[in-house]
Short mmCIF file of C-alpha atoms and ligand atoms in Angstrom, two decimals:
data_model
loop_
_atom_site.label_atom_id
_atom_site.label_comp_id
_atom_site.label_asym_id
_atom_site.label_seq_id
_atom_site.Cartn_x
_atom_site.Cartn_y
_atom_site.Cartn_z
CA MET L 142 68.40 114.65 130.14
CA ASP L 143 66.34 115.49 126.83
CA LEU L 144 66.40 119.28 125.92
CA ARG L 145 64.93 118.42 122.22
CA ASP L 146 60.88 119.89 122.13
CA THR L 147 58.33 117.37 123.21
CA PRO L 148 56.28 116.71 120.35
CA GLY L 149 53.60 119.15 122.00
CA GLU L 150 56.00 121.77 121.98
CA ALA L 151 57.20 121.02 118.25
CA ALA L 152 53.85 121.41 117.09
CA PHE L 153 53.37 124.48 118.83
CA ARG L 154 57.01 125.75 117.89
CA SER L 155 56.32 125.26 114.08
CA GLU L 156 52.40 126.49 114.31
CA LEU L 157 53.80 129.70 115.39
CA ARG L 158 56.73 129.70 112.99
CA ALA L 159 54.18 129.18 109.94
CA TRP L 160 52.26 132.22 111.73
CA LEU L 161 54.91 134.29 111.86
CA GLU L 162 56.09 133.64 108.03
CA GLN L 163 52.30 134.28 106.81
CA ILE L 164 51.74 137.07 109.19
CA LEU L 165 55.32 139.25 109.76
CA PRO L 166 54.48 142.25 107.32
CA GLY L 167 57.50 143.35 106.22
CA ARG L 168 57.03 147.05 107.06
CA LEU L 169 57.43 145.75 110.78
CA GLN L 170 59.87 143.46 110.49
CA ALA L 171 62.14 146.00 109.07
CA GLN L 172 61.62 148.89 111.61
CA ARG L 173 63.62 147.23 114.86
CA GLY L 174 64.52 149.49 117.48
CA GLY L 175 62.69 152.07 119.84
CA ALA L 176 58.95 151.23 120.51
CA GLY L 177 58.53 155.33 120.49
CA ARG L 178 59.18 155.42 116.76
CA PHE L 179 56.86 153.13 115.74
CA GLN L 180 54.04 153.56 118.40
CA GLU L 181 50.99 152.97 116.18
CA ALA L 182 52.76 150.27 114.67
CA GLY L 183 53.65 148.84 117.45
CA ARG L 184 50.52 148.83 118.91
CA GLU L 185 48.93 146.65 115.72
CA TRP L 186 51.19 144.29 116.35
CA SER L 187 50.81 143.61 119.72
CA ARG L 188 47.27 143.61 119.56
CA LYS L 189 47.84 140.92 116.47
CA LEU L 190 49.74 138.60 118.62
CA TYR L 191 47.50 139.00 121.42
CA GLU L 192 44.41 137.92 119.23
CA ALA L 193 46.57 134.88 117.65
CA GLY L 194 47.02 133.28 121.71
CA TYR L 195 50.75 134.17 122.11
CA VAL L 196 50.67 136.82 124.97
CA GLY L 197 50.68 135.89 128.05
CA LEU L 198 50.84 132.44 127.49
CA THR L 199 51.37 131.03 130.96
CA TRP L 200 48.96 133.92 132.98
CA PRO L 201 45.75 132.32 134.26
CA ARG L 202 42.89 132.20 131.66
CA GLU L 203 40.64 133.92 133.97
CA TYR L 204 42.58 137.13 132.82
CA GLY L 205 42.99 136.53 129.19
CA GLY L 206 46.34 134.77 129.61
CA GLY L 207 46.76 130.82 127.90
CA GLY L 208 47.03 128.82 131.04
CA ALA L 209 50.05 127.10 129.00
CA PRO L 210 53.84 125.91 130.42
CA TYR L 211 56.61 127.60 130.67
CA SER L 212 58.28 126.06 127.80
CA HIS L 213 55.35 127.68 125.30
CA GLN L 214 56.34 130.92 126.92
CA ALA L 215 60.32 130.42 126.24
CA ILE L 216 59.65 129.03 122.88
CA VAL L 217 57.29 132.50 121.51
CA LEU L 218 60.13 134.39 122.82
CA GLU L 219 63.17 132.19 120.87
CA GLU L 220 60.62 132.29 117.76
CA LEU L 221 59.81 136.04 117.96
CA ALA L 222 63.62 136.86 118.15
CA ARG L 223 64.81 134.56 115.22
CA ALA L 224 62.20 136.06 113.06
CA ASP L 225 63.71 139.19 113.73
CA ALA L 226 60.30 140.56 115.00
CA PRO L 227 59.50 143.23 116.90
CA GLN L 228 58.46 143.35 120.54
CA HIS L 229 55.05 143.39 122.05
CA LEU L 230 54.95 147.01 123.25
CA GLY L 231 53.96 146.47 126.80
CA VAL L 232 57.44 144.99 127.71
CA ILE L 233 57.37 146.45 131.19
CA GLY L 234 53.35 145.36 131.71
CA LEU L 235 53.96 142.02 130.20
CA GLY L 236 57.34 141.37 132.05
CA MET L 237 56.62 143.15 135.42
CA ALA L 238 53.54 145.15 136.66
CA GLY L 239 51.59 141.78 135.22
CA PRO L 240 53.62 139.15 136.99
CA THR L 241 53.62 141.48 140.23
CA ILE L 242 49.94 142.79 140.06
CA MET L 243 49.30 138.56 140.19
CA ALA L 244 51.46 137.84 142.88
CA HIS L 245 50.49 140.93 144.95
CA GLY L 246 47.18 142.42 143.65
CA THR L 247 43.75 142.22 145.10
CA GLU L 248 41.29 140.02 143.07
CA GLU L 249 39.69 143.83 141.64
CA GLN L 250 43.23 144.69 140.38
CA LYS L 251 44.13 141.48 139.16
CA ALA L 252 40.57 142.02 136.77
CA ARG L 253 41.05 145.52 136.10
CA TYR L 254 44.44 145.83 134.66
CA LEU L 255 45.91 142.29 133.63
CA PRO L 256 43.75 141.88 130.61
CA LYS L 257 44.77 145.32 129.10
CA ILE L 258 48.08 144.25 129.63
CA LEU L 259 47.80 141.23 127.07
CA SER L 260 46.11 143.87 124.13
CA ALA L 261 48.10 146.07 124.90
CA GLU L 262 44.98 148.69 125.12
CA GLU L 263 47.56 149.99 128.12
CA ILE L 264 50.95 150.48 128.45
CA TRP L 265 53.02 150.59 131.74
CA CYS L 266 56.18 152.30 132.47
CA GLN L 267 58.37 151.87 135.80
CA GLY L 268 58.99 154.38 137.97
CA PHE L 269 61.94 153.25 140.08
CA SER L 270 64.66 154.81 139.60
CA GLU L 271 65.93 158.37 140.93
CA PRO L 272 68.51 160.97 140.26
CA GLY L 273 70.00 159.32 144.08
CA ALA L 274 68.63 155.90 144.09
CA GLY L 275 69.59 153.62 141.17
CA SER L 276 71.72 150.17 141.61
CA ASP L 277 70.89 151.57 145.44
CA LEU L 278 67.17 151.35 145.50
CA ALA L 279 66.30 151.66 149.27
CA SER L 280 67.18 155.01 148.71
CA VAL L 281 64.61 156.15 147.00
CA ARG L 282 63.01 159.76 148.30
CA THR L 283 59.76 160.53 146.22
CA LEU L 284 57.05 160.59 148.75
CA ALA L 285 53.57 159.20 148.47
CA GLU L 286 51.83 160.31 152.17
CA LEU L 287 48.46 158.91 152.92
CA ASP L 288 45.59 161.36 153.13
CA GLY L 289 42.47 159.66 153.69
CA ASP L 290 41.49 157.73 151.20
CA ARG L 291 44.53 158.71 148.76
CA PHE L 292 48.07 159.13 148.58
CA ARG L 293 49.79 162.20 147.77
CA VAL L 294 52.69 162.12 145.35
CA SER L 295 55.29 164.33 144.79
CA GLY L 296 59.07 163.78 143.56
CA GLN L 297 61.44 162.72 140.80
CA LYS L 298 61.81 159.54 138.67
CA VAL L 299 64.11 158.87 135.90
CA TRP L 300 65.24 156.69 132.97
CA SER L 301 61.89 155.60 133.06
CA SER L 302 61.16 153.43 129.54
CA PHE L 303 58.11 154.14 127.80
CA ALA L 304 57.16 156.67 130.00
CA HIS L 305 56.20 158.94 127.11
CA LEU L 306 53.72 156.01 125.89
CA ALA L 307 52.03 154.62 129.13
CA ASP L 308 49.03 154.59 130.87
CA TRP L 309 49.91 153.47 134.00
CA CYS L 310 53.22 153.53 136.37
CA ILE L 311 54.30 151.02 138.66
CA LEU L 312 55.86 153.48 141.26
CA LEU L 313 57.96 152.88 144.35
CA ALA L 314 57.65 155.72 146.91
CA ARG L 315 58.08 156.45 150.65
CA SER L 316 55.37 156.62 152.52
CA ASP L 317 56.78 157.40 155.92
CA PRO L 318 59.08 160.25 155.24
CA GLU L 319 60.70 159.84 158.31
CA SER L 320 61.62 155.83 157.40
CA GLN L 321 65.08 154.37 156.40
CA ARG L 322 66.31 152.45 153.78
CA HIS L 323 63.82 149.36 153.04
CA ALA L 324 61.29 150.26 155.70
CA GLY L 325 58.43 152.75 155.07
CA LEU L 326 58.21 152.27 151.08
CA THR L 327 55.31 151.33 149.50
CA TYR L 328 54.30 150.21 145.67
CA LEU L 329 51.42 152.23 143.55
CA ILE L 330 49.90 151.92 140.39
CA VAL L 331 49.50 155.67 139.04
CA ASP L 332 47.65 157.02 136.61
CA MET L 333 50.39 158.46 133.72
CA ARG L 334 47.22 160.96 132.67
CA ALA L 335 46.31 162.18 136.62
CA PRO L 336 46.98 165.99 137.13
CA GLY L 337 50.60 166.79 138.43
CA VAL L 338 52.37 164.28 136.27
CA GLU L 339 54.82 165.87 134.12
CA VAL L 340 57.00 163.17 131.93
CA ARG L 341 59.94 165.10 130.14
CA PRO L 342 61.72 162.71 127.19
CA LEU L 343 65.45 161.86 127.56
CA ARG L 344 67.63 161.68 124.19
CA GLN L 345 70.25 158.49 124.10
CA ILE L 346 72.92 158.69 122.30
CA THR L 347 70.95 156.38 119.63
CA GLY L 348 69.49 159.74 118.78
CA GLU L 349 66.04 158.10 120.09
CA ALA L 350 64.15 158.95 123.41
CA GLU L 351 62.77 155.80 124.79
CA PHE L 352 63.30 156.73 128.49
CA ASN L 353 61.85 159.70 130.74
CA GLU L 354 62.19 161.78 133.56
CA ILE L 355 58.65 162.11 135.51
CA PHE L 356 58.39 164.51 137.74
CA PHE L 357 55.35 163.85 139.96
CA THR L 358 53.95 167.52 141.94
CA ASP L 359 50.99 166.47 144.53
CA VAL L 360 49.41 163.38 142.35
CA GLU L 361 46.54 162.26 144.54
CA VAL L 362 46.27 158.26 143.89
CA PRO L 363 43.40 156.66 145.28
CA ARG L 364 44.07 153.94 147.98
CA GLU L 365 42.71 151.35 146.26
CA ASN L 366 45.84 151.42 143.24
CA LEU L 367 48.09 150.44 146.41
CA LEU L 368 49.94 146.95 145.64
CA GLY L 369 50.54 144.85 148.80
CA ASP L 370 50.54 146.82 152.60
CA ILE L 371 51.65 150.03 153.41
CA GLY L 372 55.24 150.41 154.12
CA GLY L 373 55.41 146.59 152.53
CA GLY L 374 56.85 147.75 149.40
CA TRP L 375 60.32 146.68 148.89
CA ALA L 376 58.85 142.77 149.24
CA VAL L 377 56.49 144.11 146.21
CA ALA L 378 59.67 145.73 144.13
CA MET L 379 61.71 142.49 144.70
CA THR L 380 58.94 140.28 143.03
CA THR L 381 59.49 143.14 139.82
CA LEU L 382 62.74 142.65 139.84
CA LEU L 383 62.81 139.04 139.54
CA HIS L 384 60.67 138.63 136.76
CA GLU L 385 62.42 141.45 135.26
CA ARG L 386 65.20 139.53 134.86
CA GLY L 387 64.08 136.07 134.97
CA THR L 388 62.33 135.92 132.16
CA LEU L 389 64.52 138.12 129.94
CA GLY L 390 66.84 135.14 128.93
CA PHE L 391 65.17 133.55 126.34
CA ALA L 392 64.17 136.71 124.64
CA LEU L 393 67.96 138.43 124.94
CA THR L 394 69.36 135.16 123.77
CA GLY L 395 67.09 135.19 120.70
CA ALA L 396 67.90 138.52 120.04
CA LEU L 397 71.85 137.28 120.56
CA ASP L 398 71.07 134.38 118.01
CA VAL L 399 69.93 136.88 115.16
CA ALA L 400 72.94 138.94 115.89
CA VAL L 401 75.74 136.39 115.60
CA ARG L 402 73.77 134.92 112.44
CA ARG L 403 74.03 138.21 111.13
CA LEU L 404 77.52 138.76 111.81
CA THR L 405 78.53 135.59 110.68
CA SER L 406 76.86 136.61 107.18
CA LEU L 407 78.78 140.03 107.26
CA VAL L 408 81.84 138.08 107.93
CA ARG L 409 81.03 135.83 105.19
CA GLU L 410 80.09 139.00 102.36
CA ARG L 411 83.34 140.83 103.53
CA GLU L 412 85.32 137.68 102.92
CA VAL L 413 87.07 138.44 106.25
CA ASP L 414 90.51 136.39 106.96
CA ASP L 415 91.88 138.02 109.95
CA PRO L 416 91.94 134.93 112.30
CA ARG L 417 91.82 137.63 115.33
CA ILE L 418 88.22 138.08 113.99
CA LEU L 419 87.44 134.78 112.82
CA ASP L 420 88.13 133.65 116.62
CA CYS L 421 86.63 136.27 118.18
CA LEU L 422 83.56 135.43 116.21
CA ALA L 423 83.41 131.73 117.01
CA ARG L 424 83.80 132.79 120.62
CA GLU L 425 80.61 134.84 120.64
CA TRP L 426 78.99 131.39 118.90
CA ILE L 427 80.30 129.18 121.66
CA GLU L 428 78.92 131.86 124.43
CA LEU L 429 75.34 132.09 122.31
CA GLN L 430 75.37 127.75 123.15
CA ALA L 431 76.35 128.47 126.55
CA LEU L 432 73.64 130.91 127.56
CA LYS L 433 70.98 128.82 125.57
CA TYR L 434 71.85 126.00 128.32
CA THR L 435 71.58 128.66 130.80
CA ASN L 436 67.93 129.40 130.17
CA LEU L 437 67.41 126.34 130.31
CA ARG L 438 68.39 125.82 133.82
CA ALA L 439 66.51 129.06 134.40
CA LEU L 440 63.78 127.72 133.01
CA THR L 441 63.79 124.25 135.55
CA THR L 442 63.72 126.69 138.15
CA LEU L 443 60.93 128.39 136.82
CA VAL L 444 59.13 125.30 136.12
CA GLU L 445 59.48 123.74 139.23
CA THR L 446 58.96 126.87 141.58
CA GLY L 447 56.65 128.94 139.54
CA ILE L 448 59.26 132.45 140.62
CA PRO L 449 62.40 133.20 138.53
CA GLY L 450 65.33 132.42 140.26
CA PRO L 451 68.58 134.29 140.51
CA GLU L 452 70.24 132.43 137.49
CA GLY L 453 68.37 135.19 135.65
CA SER L 454 71.12 137.37 136.45
CA VAL L 455 73.31 135.25 134.55
CA SER L 456 71.84 135.70 131.29
CA LYS L 457 71.56 139.16 131.74
CA LEU L 458 75.05 139.88 132.02
CA ARG L 459 76.85 137.75 130.32
CA TRP L 460 74.16 138.61 127.26
CA SER L 461 74.88 142.61 127.77
CA GLU L 462 78.34 142.01 127.64
CA ALA L 463 78.69 139.67 124.74
CA ASN L 464 76.35 142.07 123.13
CA GLN L 465 78.74 144.97 123.24
CA ARG L 466 81.68 142.80 121.65
CA LEU L 467 79.58 141.63 118.95
CA THR L 468 78.31 144.95 117.86
CA LYS L 469 82.28 146.20 118.20
CA LEU L 470 83.11 143.59 116.38
CA ALA L 471 80.97 144.04 113.26
CA LEU L 472 82.06 148.16 113.08
CA GLU L 473 85.51 146.58 113.45
CA ILE L 474 85.02 144.73 110.57
CA LEU L 475 83.07 147.72 108.44
CA GLY L 476 86.13 150.06 108.93
CA ASP L 477 86.12 153.12 107.67
CA GLU L 478 82.49 152.36 106.99
CA ALA L 479 81.37 152.57 110.25
CA ASN L 480 81.46 156.22 110.48
CA ILE L 481 79.07 156.77 107.60
CA VAL L 482 75.24 155.29 107.97
CA ASP L 483 74.59 153.94 104.69
CA GLY L 484 70.99 152.21 104.89
CA ASP L 485 69.49 151.07 107.99
CA GLY L 486 72.86 151.89 109.64
CA TYR L 487 71.68 148.67 111.47
CA TRP L 488 75.38 148.08 113.31
CA GLN L 489 76.14 151.35 114.38
CA HIS L 490 72.82 151.97 115.90
CA GLN L 491 73.09 148.10 117.66
CA GLN L 492 76.38 149.49 118.94
CA LEU L 493 75.42 152.47 120.55
CA ARG L 494 72.14 150.86 121.91
CA SER L 495 73.95 148.11 123.23
CA ARG L 496 76.15 150.76 125.75
CA GLY L 497 72.96 150.64 127.86
CA ASN L 498 72.49 146.66 128.12
CA THR L 499 75.14 146.79 130.85
CA ILE L 500 73.54 149.61 132.57
CA GLU L 501 69.63 148.65 132.31
CA ALA L 502 68.06 145.77 134.49
CA GLY L 503 70.69 145.76 136.75
CA THR L 504 74.17 147.26 136.21
CA SER L 505 77.15 144.13 135.55
CA GLU L 506 78.72 144.93 138.92
CA VAL L 507 75.28 144.66 140.67
CA LEU L 508 74.79 141.33 138.97
CA ARG L 509 77.75 139.94 139.76
CA ASN L 510 77.19 140.55 143.78
CA ILE L 511 73.96 139.09 143.06
CA ILE L 512 75.62 135.94 141.26
CA ALA L 513 78.23 135.99 143.83
CA GLU L 514 75.58 136.13 146.89
CA ARG L 515 72.86 133.98 145.93
CA VAL L 516 73.91 131.62 143.07
CA LEU L 517 77.29 130.51 144.65
CA GLY L 518 76.66 131.58 148.37
CA LEU L 519 79.44 133.94 148.78
CA PRO L 520 79.64 136.48 151.47
CA ARG L 521 77.90 139.27 151.24
CA SER L 522 80.11 142.42 150.20
CA ARG L 523 79.02 144.82 152.40
C1 FAD C 1106 68.50 151.47 128.88
C2 FAD C 1106 68.05 152.29 129.78
C3 FAD C 1106 66.48 152.01 130.67
C4 FAD C 1106 66.08 152.17 132.13
N1 FAD C 1106 64.76 151.70 132.02
C5 FAD C 1106 64.05 152.21 133.44
C6 FAD C 1106 62.80 152.14 133.79
O1 FAD C 1106 62.20 151.94 132.77
N2 FAD C 1106 62.67 152.17 134.98
C7 FAD C 1106 63.55 152.24 136.21
O2 FAD C 1106 63.03 152.66 137.18
N3 FAD C 1106 65.10 152.61 135.70
C8 FAD C 1106 65.15 152.23 134.64
N4 FAD C 1106 66.43 152.58 134.06
C9 FAD C 1106 67.47 152.74 135.02
C10 FAD C 1106 68.43 151.78 135.80
O3 FAD C 1106 67.79 150.93 136.23
C11 FAD C 1106 69.77 152.40 137.05
O4 FAD C 1106 70.12 153.26 135.88
C12 FAD C 1106 70.54 151.74 137.00
O5 FAD C 1106 69.78 150.52 138.56
C13 FAD C 1106 71.59 151.71 137.63
O6 FAD C 1106 71.79 153.12 138.59
P1 FAD C 1106 72.22 154.35 138.53
O7 FAD C 1106 72.12 155.27 137.00
O8 FAD C 1106 71.52 155.50 139.06
O9 FAD C 1106 74.07 154.39 138.98
P2 FAD C 1106 74.45 153.86 140.16
O10 FAD C 1106 73.72 153.39 140.88
O11 FAD C 1106 74.47 155.32 140.87
O12 FAD C 1106 75.49 153.45 139.90
C14 FAD C 1106 76.70 153.87 139.17
C15 FAD C 1106 77.92 153.20 139.06
O13 FAD C 1106 78.51 152.78 140.58
C16 FAD C 1106 78.48 151.13 140.36
N5 FAD C 1106 77.48 150.24 141.45
C17 FAD C 1106 76.93 151.38 142.60
N6 FAD C 1106 76.47 150.19 143.01
C18 FAD C 1106 77.37 149.12 143.40
C19 FAD C 1106 77.48 148.11 144.22
N7 FAD C 1106 76.99 147.90 145.27
N8 FAD C 1106 79.28 147.16 144.02
C20 FAD C 1106 79.80 147.57 142.81
N9 FAD C 1106 79.17 148.69 142.15
C21 FAD C 1106 78.39 149.08 142.42
C22 FAD C 1106 77.68 150.36 139.20
O14 FAD C 1106 77.80 149.32 138.86
C23 FAD C 1106 77.55 151.91 138.10
O15 FAD C 1106 78.68 151.54 137.37
C24 FAD C 1106 67.03 152.37 133.09
C25 FAD C 1106 68.45 152.78 132.63
C26 FAD C 1106 68.76 152.43 131.03
C27 FAD C 1106 70.19 152.44 130.87
#
């Protein structure tokens, strides 16, 4: 199998690389990290990406997408990471809400929501986790009871990334208060500015507040904001989660590639000759190469079926653990200096932020269960 770019892909890659070199403002490039810190710059950058045609490449043209093959999307993710470019502000809209609306939405919903996700005119958040429902998502207790032509939503969500910026929320709630587990769940699109929605930011270990609690108090949601069937929310939520992990691999591996290159430079600059550190660095480089091939396997499934396969869980698991090891190694190299933030504090920030990597988008334990059961076909753990 030839894993190199086809002539068409190579031309697309070099065009994108040239565009990035020309357009990426130093100001934005230097500003990594939480979208919240750079909201306005983030919107401006997202719009530029969209106007140049690099957002929603695989989405249908009728909704503002590019109608391009998945390989082009993978190239965009790789090249953005390679250029250390900021991400599109609409991470949840592009990666989760959009694909879910395409799979389960009505024509009206597709026309209403998809174009504004691409242009970053509207930002989305994901209201799945609750204080009593994380890995065990089927324990969701937020209520969404149908009352005539609208739902009345009450309850609490937590850890909702981007909720402080969001216009819309994809919400998983219980429409039948008597129901248990997977039955009786309904998936809604909720206006974050509706009366009764209150967002309270949560401060992370990095000092930033990128995620939030959301409180819903008797919030009215029109029936036309239902995605899928009443009581059929679990199947819709599974589409969201498959896309969350399935399309993330290339972006994550691209970011890891940048981190490995930076770490290699740090080792050179500091003239590190400790064989243990050099051995660890070599291992991380090898892990990175393995991840790149795993992503190509996941891409093959996506190209063949149009749906991300469970292999996406492998990339997410290995990337998150590699990122934690790698950033810790950098702090070890910095030694005592790691206690003082001098300059942009890149490695300190990366190490603190990486703690959440093994929790967000599925904890490592949960991902290992998925890999065991759905990739390897082993018996269910419970
Ligand atoms: C940075 C960040 C961003 C996030 N963004 C969002 C967001 O935008 N929207 C959203 O809805 N949620 C978001 N989350 C929440 C995230 O999805 C949950 O934290 C995650 O699903 C784990 O749930 P929990 O925190 O309730 O932990 P729990 O599910 O209570 O898990 C506690 C521990 O038990 C282990 N465990 C649980 N079940 C099993 C099992 N079956 N087998 C083995 N071990 C198990 C877990 O691995 C973990 O170590 C975010 C989290 C983080 C850290």
